[in-house]
Amino acid sequence: MVRIDPSVKKIIFIELKEFGNKELFNNKNTRNNKGKNIENQLSLYGNFISKNKDDILEYYKDLFEVKKKLELLSPETLKIDLDDYMVAEKPLLIIAGCTQKWIDNNAEDINNRIESFALGCLYFGEPNKNSNITVKGKNRRLFKRI
């Protein structure tokens, strides 16, 4: 997923996981899990974004132009000028389907493990319930200013 964020003028890549995803708990690079942990995944994702940020920005500029010509953009999106934008070099992790108990038991560990690989982590409960990523709350943590 990608968010074109007008509040910070950045293109932000989002890694979405369901709360039960085993990659959230495999925190060791062992032969058994073959490096399939969230830290490794976010690190690889961030490295790819960093290496290709200029090409990514050009791609989205071209995509916007095509969608404008095809009249596929909303009125709000038409106001966006990607010439003023940058690409965030780290992804944002969103974990969905969480109960508050699960968040209370797991968020601190996950946040500590991914802090150097992600912009932050947002935890959401039931689908379609308070899933606005721009709303601040106790279950949403940005590690540093986007």
PDB file of C-alpha atoms in Angstrom:
ATOM      1  CA  MET A   1       0.000   0.000   0.000  1.00  0.00           C
ATOM      2  CA  VAL A   2       1.044   3.570  -0.578  1.00  0.00           C
ATOM      3  CA  ARG A   3      -0.124   6.793   1.047  1.00  0.00           C
ATOM      4  CA  ILE A   4       0.327  10.105  -0.698  1.00  0.00           C
ATOM      5  CA  ASP A   5       0.415  12.269   2.429  1.00  0.00           C
ATOM      6  CA  PRO A   6      -0.316  15.948   1.770  1.00  0.00           C
ATOM      7  CA  SER A   7       0.331  16.943   5.403  1.00  0.00           C
ATOM      8  CA  VAL A   8       4.056  16.100   5.108  1.00  0.00           C
ATOM      9  CA  LYS A   9       4.331  16.031   1.290  1.00  0.00           C
ATOM     10  CA  LYS A  10       5.679  12.514   1.210  1.00  0.00           C
ATOM     11  CA  ILE A  11       4.913   9.260  -0.494  1.00  0.00           C
ATOM     12  CA  ILE A  12       4.790   6.672   2.269  1.00  0.00           C
ATOM     13  CA  PHE A  13       4.865   2.934   1.746  1.00  0.00           C
ATOM     14  CA  ILE A  14       2.794   0.875   4.129  1.00  0.00           C
ATOM     15  CA  GLU A  15       3.371  -2.704   5.202  1.00  0.00           C
ATOM     16  CA  LEU A  16       0.103  -4.198   6.394  1.00  0.00           C
ATOM     17  CA  LYS A  17       0.022  -7.241   8.660  1.00  0.00           C
ATOM     18  CA  GLU A  18      -2.742  -9.064  10.466  1.00  0.00           C
ATOM     19  CA  PHE A  19      -2.161  -9.312  14.219  1.00  0.00           C
ATOM     20  CA  GLY A  20      -1.662 -13.101  14.084  1.00  0.00           C
ATOM     21  CA  ASN A  21       1.020 -13.002  11.387  1.00  0.00           C
ATOM     22  CA  LYS A  22       3.919 -15.192  12.564  1.00  0.00           C
ATOM     23  CA  GLU A  23       6.503 -12.773  11.091  1.00  0.00           C
ATOM     24  CA  LEU A  24       5.646 -10.395  13.935  1.00  0.00           C
ATOM     25  CA  PHE A  25       6.996 -12.912  16.462  1.00  0.00           C
ATOM     26  CA  ASN A  26       9.933 -14.531  14.664  1.00  0.00           C
ATOM     27  CA  ASN A  27      12.574 -12.198  16.014  1.00  0.00           C
ATOM     28  CA  LYS A  28      15.636 -14.323  15.411  1.00  0.00           C
ATOM     29  CA  ASN A  29      17.332 -15.082  12.123  1.00  0.00           C
ATOM     30  CA  THR A  30      17.478 -18.840  12.527  1.00  0.00           C
ATOM     31  CA  ARG A  31      17.592 -21.591   9.955  1.00  0.00           C
ATOM     32  CA  ASN A  32      14.015 -22.556  10.850  1.00  0.00           C
ATOM     33  CA  ASN A  33      12.377 -19.228  10.054  1.00  0.00           C
ATOM     34  CA  LYS A  34      14.866 -18.358   7.256  1.00  0.00           C
ATOM     35  CA  GLY A  35      14.952 -14.693   8.170  1.00  0.00           C
ATOM     36  CA  LYS A  36      11.195 -14.310   7.866  1.00  0.00           C
ATOM     37  CA  ASN A  37      10.717 -11.762  10.579  1.00  0.00           C
ATOM     38  CA  ILE A  38       9.249  -8.308  10.482  1.00  0.00           C
ATOM     39  CA  GLU A  39      12.572  -6.581  11.111  1.00  0.00           C
ATOM     40  CA  ASN A  40      14.212  -8.258   8.121  1.00  0.00           C
ATOM     41  CA  GLN A  41      11.201  -7.613   5.922  1.00  0.00           C
ATOM     42  CA  LEU A  42      11.017  -3.900   6.841  1.00  0.00           C
ATOM     43  CA  SER A  43      14.783  -3.539   6.425  1.00  0.00           C
ATOM     44  CA  LEU A  44      14.699  -5.014   2.920  1.00  0.00           C
ATOM     45  CA  TYR A  45      11.709  -2.870   2.049  1.00  0.00           C
ATOM     46  CA  GLY A  46      13.450   0.279   3.333  1.00  0.00           C
ATOM     47  CA  ASN A  47      16.654  -0.556   1.434  1.00  0.00           C
ATOM     48  CA  PHE A  48      14.680  -0.967  -1.783  1.00  0.00           C
ATOM     49  CA  ILE A  49      12.855   2.336  -1.230  1.00  0.00           C
ATOM     50  CA  SER A  50      16.115   4.157  -0.427  1.00  0.00           C
ATOM     51  CA  LYS A  51      17.922   2.859  -3.500  1.00  0.00           C
ATOM     52  CA  ASN A  52      14.998   3.617  -5.813  1.00  0.00           C
ATOM     53  CA  LYS A  53      13.409   6.733  -4.306  1.00  0.00           C
ATOM     54  CA  ASP A  54      14.034   8.941  -7.340  1.00  0.00           C
ATOM     55  CA  ASP A  55      12.586   6.356  -9.732  1.00  0.00           C
ATOM     56  CA  ILE A  56       9.645   5.770  -7.389  1.00  0.00           C
ATOM     57  CA  LEU A  57       8.850   9.481  -7.305  1.00  0.00           C
ATOM     58  CA  GLU A  58       9.000   9.717 -11.099  1.00  0.00           C
ATOM     59  CA  TYR A  59       6.762   6.654 -11.386  1.00  0.00           C
ATOM     60  CA  TYR A  60       4.092   8.249  -9.182  1.00  0.00           C
ATOM     61  CA  LYS A  61       4.329  11.534 -11.063  1.00  0.00           C
ATOM     62  CA  ASP A  62       3.753   9.666 -14.344  1.00  0.00           C
ATOM     63  CA  LEU A  63       0.954   7.617 -12.785  1.00  0.00           C
ATOM     64  CA  PHE A  64      -0.798  10.786 -11.572  1.00  0.00           C
ATOM     65  CA  GLU A  65      -0.588  12.314 -15.051  1.00  0.00           C
ATOM     66  CA  VAL A  66      -2.125   9.236 -16.655  1.00  0.00           C
ATOM     67  CA  LYS A  67      -4.887   9.090 -14.048  1.00  0.00           C
ATOM     68  CA  LYS A  68      -5.578  12.816 -14.544  1.00  0.00           C
ATOM     69  CA  LYS A  69      -5.977  12.305 -18.289  1.00  0.00           C
ATOM     70  CA  LEU A  70      -8.296   9.368 -17.662  1.00  0.00           C
ATOM     71  CA  GLU A  71     -10.211  11.388 -15.025  1.00  0.00           C
ATOM     72  CA  LEU A  72      -9.606   8.740 -12.383  1.00  0.00           C
ATOM     73  CA  LEU A  73      -8.516  11.033  -9.550  1.00  0.00           C
ATOM     74  CA  SER A  74     -10.748  12.440  -6.836  1.00  0.00           C
ATOM     75  CA  PRO A  75     -11.088  16.230  -6.529  1.00  0.00           C
ATOM     76  CA  GLU A  76      -8.856  16.144  -3.407  1.00  0.00           C
ATOM     77  CA  THR A  77      -6.177  14.156  -5.194  1.00  0.00           C
ATOM     78  CA  LEU A  78      -6.238  16.520  -8.169  1.00  0.00           C
ATOM     79  CA  LYS A  79      -4.995  19.284  -5.840  1.00  0.00           C
ATOM     80  CA  ILE A  80      -1.783  17.370  -5.114  1.00  0.00           C
ATOM     81  CA  ASP A  81       1.352  18.464  -6.964  1.00  0.00           C
ATOM     82  CA  LEU A  82       3.934  15.709  -6.625  1.00  0.00           C
ATOM     83  CA  ASP A  83       6.725  18.088  -7.700  1.00  0.00           C
ATOM     84  CA  ASP A  84       6.808  19.220  -4.056  1.00  0.00           C
ATOM     85  CA  TYR A  85       6.902  15.662  -2.653  1.00  0.00           C
ATOM     86  CA  MET A  86       9.612  13.294  -1.473  1.00  0.00           C
ATOM     87  CA  VAL A  87       9.597   9.557  -0.844  1.00  0.00           C
ATOM     88  CA  ALA A  88       9.819   8.453   2.803  1.00  0.00           C
ATOM     89  CA  GLU A  89      12.751   6.050   2.961  1.00  0.00           C
ATOM     90  CA  LYS A  90      11.233   3.771   5.587  1.00  0.00           C
ATOM     91  CA  PRO A  91       7.843   2.084   5.466  1.00  0.00           C
ATOM     92  CA  LEU A  92       5.059   2.480   7.995  1.00  0.00           C
ATOM     93  CA  LEU A  93       3.852  -0.745   9.612  1.00  0.00           C
ATOM     94  CA  ILE A  94       0.133  -1.186  10.216  1.00  0.00           C
ATOM     95  CA  ILE A  95      -1.107  -4.169  12.197  1.00  0.00           C
ATOM     96  CA  ALA A  96      -4.822  -4.817  11.808  1.00  0.00           C
ATOM     97  CA  GLY A  97      -7.418  -6.897  13.593  1.00  0.00           C
ATOM     98  CA  CYS A  98      -5.915  -6.391  17.049  1.00  0.00           C
ATOM     99  CA  THR A  99      -7.688  -6.584  20.356  1.00  0.00           C
ATOM    100  CA  GLN A 100      -6.630  -4.075  22.987  1.00  0.00           C
ATOM    101  CA  LYS A 101      -5.310  -6.939  25.117  1.00  0.00           C
ATOM    102  CA  TRP A 102      -3.141  -8.132  22.223  1.00  0.00           C
ATOM    103  CA  ILE A 103      -1.832  -4.596  21.684  1.00  0.00           C
ATOM    104  CA  ASP A 104      -1.086  -4.193  25.398  1.00  0.00           C
ATOM    105  CA  ASN A 105       0.803  -7.515  25.429  1.00  0.00           C
ATOM    106  CA  ASN A 106       2.758  -7.118  22.165  1.00  0.00           C
ATOM    107  CA  ALA A 107       3.107  -3.509  21.001  1.00  0.00           C
ATOM    108  CA  GLU A 108       6.098  -2.550  23.127  1.00  0.00           C
ATOM    109  CA  ASP A 109       8.122  -5.576  21.969  1.00  0.00           C
ATOM    110  CA  ILE A 110       7.235  -5.056  18.298  1.00  0.00           C
ATOM    111  CA  ASN A 111       7.865  -1.298  18.482  1.00  0.00           C
ATOM    112  CA  ASN A 112      11.288  -1.841  20.069  1.00  0.00           C
ATOM    113  CA  ARG A 113      12.261  -4.383  17.430  1.00  0.00           C
ATOM    114  CA  ILE A 114      11.208  -2.331  14.395  1.00  0.00           C
ATOM    115  CA  GLU A 115      12.086   1.204  15.509  1.00  0.00           C
ATOM    116  CA  SER A 116      15.178   1.444  13.304  1.00  0.00           C
ATOM    117  CA  PHE A 117      13.441  -0.121  10.275  1.00  0.00           C
ATOM    118  CA  ALA A 118      10.080   1.702  10.134  1.00  0.00           C
ATOM    119  CA  LEU A 119       8.568   5.159  10.421  1.00  0.00           C
ATOM    120  CA  GLY A 120       6.244   3.818  13.079  1.00  0.00           C
ATOM    121  CA  CYS A 121       3.586   1.264  13.850  1.00  0.00           C
ATOM    122  CA  LEU A 122      -0.160   1.761  13.954  1.00  0.00           C
ATOM    123  CA  TYR A 123      -2.381  -0.838  15.610  1.00  0.00           C
ATOM    124  CA  PHE A 124      -6.013  -1.192  14.575  1.00  0.00           C
ATOM    125  CA  GLY A 125      -8.886  -3.236  15.942  1.00  0.00           C
ATOM    126  CA  GLU A 126     -11.762  -4.589  13.919  1.00  0.00           C
ATOM    127  CA  PRO A 127     -11.765  -3.860  10.176  1.00  0.00           C
ATOM    128  CA  ASN A 128     -13.648  -0.699   9.175  1.00  0.00           C
ATOM    129  CA  LYS A 129     -13.653   0.511  12.757  1.00  0.00           C
ATOM    130  CA  ASN A 130     -11.513   3.588  13.386  1.00  0.00           C
ATOM    131  CA  SER A 131      -9.124   2.778  10.542  1.00  0.00           C
ATOM    132  CA  ASN A 132      -8.176   6.359   9.727  1.00  0.00           C
ATOM    133  CA  ILE A 133      -4.371   6.419   9.801  1.00  0.00           C
ATOM    134  CA  THR A 134      -4.244  10.183  10.337  1.00  0.00           C
ATOM    135  CA  VAL A 135      -5.991  10.008  13.722  1.00  0.00           C
ATOM    136  CA  LYS A 136      -3.674  10.041  16.727  1.00  0.00           C
ATOM    137  CA  GLY A 137      -4.194   7.648  19.603  1.00  0.00           C
ATOM    138  CA  LYS A 138      -2.456   5.526  22.174  1.00  0.00           C
ATOM    139  CA  ASN A 139      -2.187   2.581  19.780  1.00  0.00           C
ATOM    140  CA  ARG A 140      -0.347   4.560  17.132  1.00  0.00           C
ATOM    141  CA  ARG A 141       3.316   5.275  17.477  1.00  0.00           C
ATOM    142  CA  LEU A 142       5.536   7.198  15.097  1.00  0.00           C
ATOM    143  CA  PHE A 143       9.202   6.703  15.879  1.00  0.00           C
ATOM    144  CA  LYS A 144      10.232  10.038  14.441  1.00  0.00           C
ATOM    145  CA  ARG A 145       8.728  12.804  12.428  1.00  0.00           C
ATOM    146  CA  ILE A 146       7.755  11.593   8.984  1.00  0.00           C
TER     147      ILE A 146
END
